[in-house]
Each structure stands twice: as C-alpha cells, then as structure tokens.
Short mmCIF file of C-alpha atoms in Angstrom, two decimals:
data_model
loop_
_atom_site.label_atom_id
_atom_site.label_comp_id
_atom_site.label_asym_id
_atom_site.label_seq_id
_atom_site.Cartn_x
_atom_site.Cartn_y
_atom_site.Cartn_z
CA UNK A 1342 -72.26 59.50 -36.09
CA UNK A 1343 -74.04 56.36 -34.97
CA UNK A 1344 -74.90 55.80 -31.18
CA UNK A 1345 -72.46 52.97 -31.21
CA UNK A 1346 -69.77 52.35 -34.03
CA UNK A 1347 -70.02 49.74 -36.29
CA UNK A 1348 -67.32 47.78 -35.14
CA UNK A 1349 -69.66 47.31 -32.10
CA UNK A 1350 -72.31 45.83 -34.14
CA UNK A 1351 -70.46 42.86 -35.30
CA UNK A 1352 -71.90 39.32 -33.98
CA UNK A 1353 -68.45 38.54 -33.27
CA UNK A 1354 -67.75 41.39 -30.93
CA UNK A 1355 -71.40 41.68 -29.55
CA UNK A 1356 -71.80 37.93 -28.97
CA UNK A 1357 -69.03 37.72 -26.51
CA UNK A 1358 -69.81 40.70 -24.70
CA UNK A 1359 -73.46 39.89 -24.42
CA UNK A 1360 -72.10 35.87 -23.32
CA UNK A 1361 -69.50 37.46 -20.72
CA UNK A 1362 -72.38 39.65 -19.21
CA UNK A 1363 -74.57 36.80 -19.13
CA UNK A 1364 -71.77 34.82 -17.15
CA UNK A 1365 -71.52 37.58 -14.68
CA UNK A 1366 -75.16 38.40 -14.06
CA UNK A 1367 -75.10 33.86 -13.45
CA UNK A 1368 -71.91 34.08 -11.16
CA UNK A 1369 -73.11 36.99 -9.28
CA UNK A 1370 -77.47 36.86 -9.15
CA UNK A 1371 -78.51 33.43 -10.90
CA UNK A 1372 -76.25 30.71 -9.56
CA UNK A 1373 -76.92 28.30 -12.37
CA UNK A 1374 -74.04 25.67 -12.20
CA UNK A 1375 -71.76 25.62 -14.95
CA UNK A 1376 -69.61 22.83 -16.54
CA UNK A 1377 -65.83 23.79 -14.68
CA UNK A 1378 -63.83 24.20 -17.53
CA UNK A 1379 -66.70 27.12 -18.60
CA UNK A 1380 -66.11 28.76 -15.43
CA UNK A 1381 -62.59 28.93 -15.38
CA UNK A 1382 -61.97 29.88 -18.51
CA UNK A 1383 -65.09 31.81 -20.85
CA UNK A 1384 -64.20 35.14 -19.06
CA UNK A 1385 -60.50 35.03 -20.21
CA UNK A 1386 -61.44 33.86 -23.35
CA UNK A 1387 -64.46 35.95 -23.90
CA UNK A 1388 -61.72 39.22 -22.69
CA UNK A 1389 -59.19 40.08 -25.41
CA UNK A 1390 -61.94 40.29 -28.37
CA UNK A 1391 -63.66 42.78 -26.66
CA UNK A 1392 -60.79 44.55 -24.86
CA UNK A 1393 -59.16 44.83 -28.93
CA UNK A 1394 -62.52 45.94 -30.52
CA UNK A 1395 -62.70 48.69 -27.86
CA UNK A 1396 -58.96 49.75 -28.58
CA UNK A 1397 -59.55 49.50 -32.44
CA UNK A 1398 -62.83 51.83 -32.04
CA UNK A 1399 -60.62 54.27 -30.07
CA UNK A 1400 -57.87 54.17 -32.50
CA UNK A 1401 -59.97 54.75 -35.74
CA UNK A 1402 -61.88 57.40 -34.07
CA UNK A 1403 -59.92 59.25 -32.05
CA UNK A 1404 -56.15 58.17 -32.57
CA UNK A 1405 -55.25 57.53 -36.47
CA UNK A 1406 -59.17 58.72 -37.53
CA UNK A 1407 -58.70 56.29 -40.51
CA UNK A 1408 -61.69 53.99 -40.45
CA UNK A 1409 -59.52 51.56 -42.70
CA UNK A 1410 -57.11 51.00 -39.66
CA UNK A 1411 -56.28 47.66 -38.11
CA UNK A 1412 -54.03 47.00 -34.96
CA UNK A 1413 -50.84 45.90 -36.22
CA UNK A 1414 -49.73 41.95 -35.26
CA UNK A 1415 -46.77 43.92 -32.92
CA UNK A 1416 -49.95 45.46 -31.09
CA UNK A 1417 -51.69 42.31 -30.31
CA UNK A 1418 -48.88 40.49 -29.07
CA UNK A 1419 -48.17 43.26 -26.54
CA UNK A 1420 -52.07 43.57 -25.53
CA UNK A 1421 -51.70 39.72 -25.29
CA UNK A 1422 -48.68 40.18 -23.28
CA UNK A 1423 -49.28 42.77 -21.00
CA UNK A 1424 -53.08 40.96 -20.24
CA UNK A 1425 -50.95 37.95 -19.30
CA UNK A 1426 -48.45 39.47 -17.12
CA UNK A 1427 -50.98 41.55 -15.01
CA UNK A 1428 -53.14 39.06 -14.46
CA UNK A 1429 -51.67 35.42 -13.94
CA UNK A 1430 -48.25 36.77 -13.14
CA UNK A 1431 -48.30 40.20 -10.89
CA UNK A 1432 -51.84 40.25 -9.77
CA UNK A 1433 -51.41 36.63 -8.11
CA UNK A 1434 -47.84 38.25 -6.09
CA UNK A 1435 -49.83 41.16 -4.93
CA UNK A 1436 -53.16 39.27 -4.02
CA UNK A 1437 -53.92 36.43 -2.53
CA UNK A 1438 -56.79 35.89 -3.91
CA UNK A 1439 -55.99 35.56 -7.41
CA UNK A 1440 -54.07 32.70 -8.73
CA UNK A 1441 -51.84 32.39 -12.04
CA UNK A 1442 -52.77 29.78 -14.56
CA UNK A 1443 -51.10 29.19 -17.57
CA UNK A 1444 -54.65 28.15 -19.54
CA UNK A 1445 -56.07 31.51 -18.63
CA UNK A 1446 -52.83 32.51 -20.99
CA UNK A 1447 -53.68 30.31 -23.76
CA UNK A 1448 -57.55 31.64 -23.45
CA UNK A 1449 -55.98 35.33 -23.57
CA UNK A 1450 -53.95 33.76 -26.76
CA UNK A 1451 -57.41 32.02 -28.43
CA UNK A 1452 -59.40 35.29 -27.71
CA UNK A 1453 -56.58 37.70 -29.43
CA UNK A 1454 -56.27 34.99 -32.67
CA UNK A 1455 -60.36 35.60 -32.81
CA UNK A 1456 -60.11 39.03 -32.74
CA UNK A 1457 -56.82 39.03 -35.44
CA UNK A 1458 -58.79 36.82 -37.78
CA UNK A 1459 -62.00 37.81 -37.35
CA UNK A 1460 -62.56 41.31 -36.13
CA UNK A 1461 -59.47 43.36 -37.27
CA UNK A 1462 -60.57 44.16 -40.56
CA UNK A 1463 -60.76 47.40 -42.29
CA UNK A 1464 -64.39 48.95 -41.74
#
C-alpha cells in the first residue's frame, strides 16, 4: 500500500488542499491582503472537495473495500447538507462569532459539483 492513496494524488484534490493551507498559513503568519470576495469565500469553496475525497478514501478502503466505488449523488447532497446546516445555520445560534451566509452555501454547493464531476470517479 502506498504512503498516501491515489485518490490523494490527484491535482484536483491536492491543489485545493495545498491552496486552503496556503490561505491559512496567510490569514494566520503572512498577512498578505487578499481581494474580499477570496477571503470570504476560498475556504468554503476549497472545503467539500477535500472533505469528499477524504470520505471516498475511507469508504474504498475501509468501508465497501471496492476501489471502483463512488459516493452516490444521495451522499453528496447530505454531506452538502449537513456542511450547510452546521455551519451557516447552527454554528451562528450557538456562537457569536460566526455568522450564516447564504454564499458560503452556494461555495459548499460549487465545491461538492467539483468533487461529483471531477473527483468521484472509479480508481
């Protein structure tokens, strides 16, 4: 077994994780500014394709242990779902200092039609 499976080594899985690293390392060390739109919304955009990939690696390895298998459509509309509701609907009631925004829902949404089209393929 590789040191990392080969779902991980996809440009479209390792590009946004290296990009939403990047962001964090600038939010929290660097301080670069950043056009506004970028910072409100890479992170939640950046989130579901690398939340999924990590859930399909589980599943084929661990779960089903059929490297063929793809999260079903029913499966990403629930990840989508639940990643909404936590985070710009009960996280903002039981924090103050998190708001809800409906574009950080559409970013989930982008992020989760990436990841359908692009990185739920059989391996």
């Amino acid at each position: 077994m590789a040191l990392f499976p080969r779902e991980c080594w996809r440009p479209a899985f390792w590009l946004p994780l290296v990009t939403y690293l990047l962001y964090q390392l600038n939010a929290r060390f660097w301080h670069r500014p950043l056009p506004p739109p970028l910072t409100a919304y890479l992170s939640d955009l950046l989130a579901m394709p690398v939340i999924l990939t990590l859930a399909l690696v589980v599943q084929r390895r661990w779960v089903q242990r059929n490297p063929q298998f793809v999260l079903p459509d029913s499966w990403l509309l629930g990840a989508w779902l639940y990643i909404s509701a936590w985070f710009e609907l009960l996280l903002p009631l039981l924090s103050a200092r998190h708001v809800g925004d409906p574009l950080d829902v559409a970013a989930y949404a982008a992020g989760t039609l990436f990841f359908r089209w692009v990185l739920n393929r059989p391996a």
